[in-house]
Amino acid sequence: MEKKDILSMSLLALEKEMMALGEPKFRGKQVFSWLHQKQATEFAEMSSLSLQLRERLEENFCINRLNIARRLASTIDDTVKYLYRLPDGNFVETVLMQYHHGKSLCISTQVGCRMGCQFCASTIAGYVRNLTPAEMLLQIYETERDVGCQIDSIVLMGIGEPLDNFENVIAFFRLLSDPDGFGMSLRHVTVSTCGLVPQMRMLADLRLGVTLSVSLHSADNRRRSEIMPVNRRYPIEELLDACRYYFEKTGRRVTMEYAVMDGVNSAMGDAKKLAKRIAGMQCHVNLIPVNPVAERSFHGLRRTALQFQKELRAYGINATIRRTLGSDIDAACGQLRRDAQQRAKEVQT
Ligand code: SAH
């Protein structure tokens, strides 16, 4: 019999499992605390449980781990990029960043991605599978173990489209914020989407308190559909309506991510189009000089981002430019995993 993934279980589910083993309900909370507060990696560590129960847990459940396949530490700032090996041998990337307000961790939500954004390395080899709630949590736990300190905020901006793995991402949010577990306030969590409108609305209805970040990248439907296939399904009008809905329901301003690409989305007319689209909206624009991806030909200079910011300001829109962290180790998201795949292929052939 396959052992059950205990780290993905809610407290309620764990209490039920304990009762099924003939244990009192409160054991569920004890085990949950061992897993998510003390972050035990072996049942043997759970010293407040009887030896017999620890053995039965060992027989029925597994506490998964992620292995650090590569670890790149920046020499210009405190950014650390991890390539984690999942229990089934797949890889994902996680990035630890140091901001003035604390440590922020960028986590992956899927192995690969099916959204097909042209400028993104994560999608080039397609989609493999969704991450489990435990695999999302473990990116936090393993990184904390590695650096020996606490992470203050989480962004779901690594490999994958979080809202395409909706159920597991919500289960992850609930585990992460459970006061009997890790206990992180969801106000410290940001979820980024390329624009899956129905799921954005579902997320708004849940009123979890997470910040929503939308990868807009163009205010022109034709251009956006070229670089982001998701736009053919959910055009800009519907996307911005869903953003307004998110604000109405949650009171939280949405962030518009805009990766500035020369010759694609940053000409004079583009700033005007963007300003017109979002005029009067409760949102914040974040400009990112696009990260070059080996297989693609997109480029974005910091100078272009500064110029675009100036033009937006002239139309009454304030925008920030994202600070570039770990540029020496970096390459855009998804590239470390691509490298590992290429290397594995070279070894095979
Ligand atoms: N799928 C989600 C989250 C993962 S990508 C989303 O699309 O939002 C996280 C952010 O990085 C998104 O804004 C995405 O558009 C952006 N991104 C992807 N590739 C990039 C690149 N080469 N340069 C700059 N930003 C990039």
Short mmCIF file of N, CA, C and O and ligand atoms in Angstrom, two decimals, residues 113 117 119-121 156-162 192-194 213 215 217 228 257 259 288-293 322 332-333, ligand 1:
data_model
loop_
_atom_site.label_atom_id
_atom_site.label_comp_id
_atom_site.label_asym_id
_atom_site.label_seq_id
_atom_site.Cartn_x
_atom_site.Cartn_y
_atom_site.Cartn_z
N CYS A 113 4.53 24.33 -17.40
CA CYS A 113 3.36 25.20 -17.47
C CYS A 113 2.71 25.04 -18.84
O CYS A 113 3.40 24.82 -19.83
N CYS A 117 3.18 31.42 -22.56
CA CYS A 117 3.64 32.81 -22.74
C CYS A 117 4.99 32.79 -23.47
O CYS A 117 5.90 32.07 -23.08
N PHE A 119 7.55 34.76 -23.79
CA PHE A 119 8.79 35.29 -23.21
C PHE A 119 9.24 34.49 -22.00
O PHE A 119 10.21 34.84 -21.33
N CYS A 120 8.52 33.42 -21.66
CA CYS A 120 8.74 32.72 -20.38
C CYS A 120 9.40 31.36 -20.59
O CYS A 120 8.92 30.54 -21.38
N ALA A 121 10.48 31.11 -19.85
CA ALA A 121 11.24 29.86 -19.99
C ALA A 121 10.51 28.65 -19.40
O ALA A 121 10.74 27.52 -19.81
N LEU A 156 3.89 33.54 -5.26
CA LEU A 156 3.69 32.40 -6.14
C LEU A 156 3.98 32.89 -7.56
O LEU A 156 3.08 33.18 -8.34
N MET A 157 5.28 33.02 -7.85
CA MET A 157 5.72 33.56 -9.14
C MET A 157 6.83 32.71 -9.74
O MET A 157 7.56 33.16 -10.62
N GLY A 158 6.98 31.50 -9.24
CA GLY A 158 7.99 30.61 -9.80
C GLY A 158 7.41 29.89 -11.01
O GLY A 158 6.55 30.43 -11.73
N ILE A 159 7.85 28.65 -11.23
CA ILE A 159 7.37 27.89 -12.39
C ILE A 159 5.90 27.53 -12.21
O ILE A 159 5.48 27.09 -11.14
N GLY A 160 5.12 27.69 -13.29
CA GLY A 160 3.72 27.25 -13.27
C GLY A 160 2.73 28.38 -13.18
O GLY A 160 3.08 29.51 -12.87
N GLU A 161 1.48 28.06 -13.47
CA GLU A 161 0.39 29.02 -13.35
C GLU A 161 -0.42 28.61 -12.11
O GLU A 161 -1.15 27.61 -12.14
N PRO A 162 -0.30 29.37 -11.02
CA PRO A 162 -0.94 28.96 -9.76
C PRO A 162 -2.45 28.71 -9.90
O PRO A 162 -2.96 27.74 -9.33
N SER A 192 0.40 35.25 -8.37
CA SER A 192 0.51 35.88 -9.69
C SER A 192 -0.19 35.02 -10.73
O SER A 192 -0.02 33.80 -10.75
N THR A 193 -0.95 35.65 -11.62
CA THR A 193 -1.64 34.89 -12.67
C THR A 193 -1.47 35.56 -14.02
O THR A 193 -1.37 36.78 -14.12
N CYS A 194 -1.50 34.71 -15.07
CA CYS A 194 -1.43 35.26 -16.43
C CYS A 194 -2.83 35.71 -16.86
O CYS A 194 -2.98 36.31 -17.92
N SER A 213 -1.64 39.47 -8.21
CA SER A 213 -0.77 40.14 -9.15
C SER A 213 -1.12 39.60 -10.53
O SER A 213 -1.24 38.38 -10.71
N SER A 215 -0.27 39.35 -14.63
CA SER A 215 0.74 39.55 -15.65
C SER A 215 0.06 40.12 -16.88
O SER A 215 -0.49 39.40 -17.69
N HIS A 217 1.35 42.81 -19.26
CA HIS A 217 2.36 42.86 -20.33
C HIS A 217 1.98 43.54 -21.63
O HIS A 217 2.85 43.83 -22.45
N MET A 228 0.80 36.15 -25.25
CA MET A 228 0.18 35.37 -24.18
C MET A 228 -1.11 34.71 -24.70
O MET A 228 -2.17 35.33 -24.72
N GLU A 257 1.60 43.48 -13.49
CA GLU A 257 2.99 43.27 -13.88
C GLU A 257 3.12 43.57 -15.37
O GLU A 257 2.28 43.14 -16.17
N ALA A 259 6.17 43.42 -18.12
CA ALA A 259 7.58 43.18 -18.50
C ALA A 259 7.86 43.97 -19.77
O ALA A 259 7.26 43.71 -20.81
N ILE A 288 8.93 45.60 -15.25
CA ILE A 288 10.07 44.69 -15.12
C ILE A 288 10.83 44.70 -16.44
O ILE A 288 10.24 44.38 -17.47
N PRO A 289 12.12 45.05 -16.43
CA PRO A 289 12.87 44.88 -17.68
C PRO A 289 12.91 43.39 -17.98
O PRO A 289 13.31 42.61 -17.12
N VAL A 290 12.44 42.96 -19.16
CA VAL A 290 12.30 41.52 -19.43
C VAL A 290 13.65 40.82 -19.29
O VAL A 290 14.70 41.35 -19.66
N ASN A 291 13.61 39.62 -18.72
CA ASN A 291 14.81 38.79 -18.60
C ASN A 291 15.01 38.04 -19.90
O ASN A 291 14.11 37.31 -20.31
N PRO A 292 16.16 38.15 -20.53
CA PRO A 292 16.32 37.41 -21.78
C PRO A 292 16.29 35.89 -21.54
O PRO A 292 16.83 35.41 -20.55
N VAL A 293 15.62 35.17 -22.41
CA VAL A 293 15.53 33.71 -22.32
C VAL A 293 16.30 33.16 -23.51
O VAL A 293 16.11 33.63 -24.64
N ARG A 322 10.67 47.16 -10.98
CA ARG A 322 11.13 46.12 -10.06
C ARG A 322 12.66 46.11 -9.99
O ARG A 322 13.33 46.16 -11.00
N ALA A 332 16.12 34.14 -16.33
CA ALA A 332 14.70 34.20 -15.97
C ALA A 332 14.24 32.89 -15.37
O ALA A 332 14.87 31.85 -15.54
N CYS A 333 13.12 33.01 -14.70
CA CYS A 333 12.51 31.89 -14.02
C CYS A 333 12.29 30.71 -14.97
O CYS A 333 11.87 30.88 -16.09
N1 SAH B 1 2.07 32.00 -14.25
C1 SAH B 1 2.06 33.11 -13.36
C2 SAH B 1 3.20 33.13 -12.38
C3 SAH B 1 4.58 32.74 -12.86
S1 SAH B 1 5.51 33.87 -13.81
C4 SAH B 1 1.96 34.40 -14.14
O1 SAH B 1 1.97 34.35 -15.35
O2 SAH B 1 1.81 35.44 -13.52
C5 SAH B 1 5.86 35.21 -12.74
C6 SAH B 1 6.03 36.52 -13.47
O3 SAH B 1 7.22 36.54 -14.26
C7 SAH B 1 4.89 36.83 -14.43
O4 SAH B 1 4.54 38.18 -14.36
C8 SAH B 1 5.52 36.50 -15.77
O5 SAH B 1 4.84 37.10 -16.83
C9 SAH B 1 6.92 37.02 -15.56
N2 SAH B 1 7.91 36.53 -16.50
C10 SAH B 1 7.99 35.36 -17.13
N3 SAH B 1 9.06 35.31 -17.94
C11 SAH B 1 9.68 36.49 -17.82
C12 SAH B 1 10.84 37.07 -18.39
N4 SAH B 1 11.56 36.40 -19.29
N5 SAH B 1 11.17 38.32 -18.02
C13 SAH B 1 10.44 39.00 -17.11
N6 SAH B 1 9.34 38.52 -16.53
C14 SAH B 1 8.96 37.28 -16.89
#
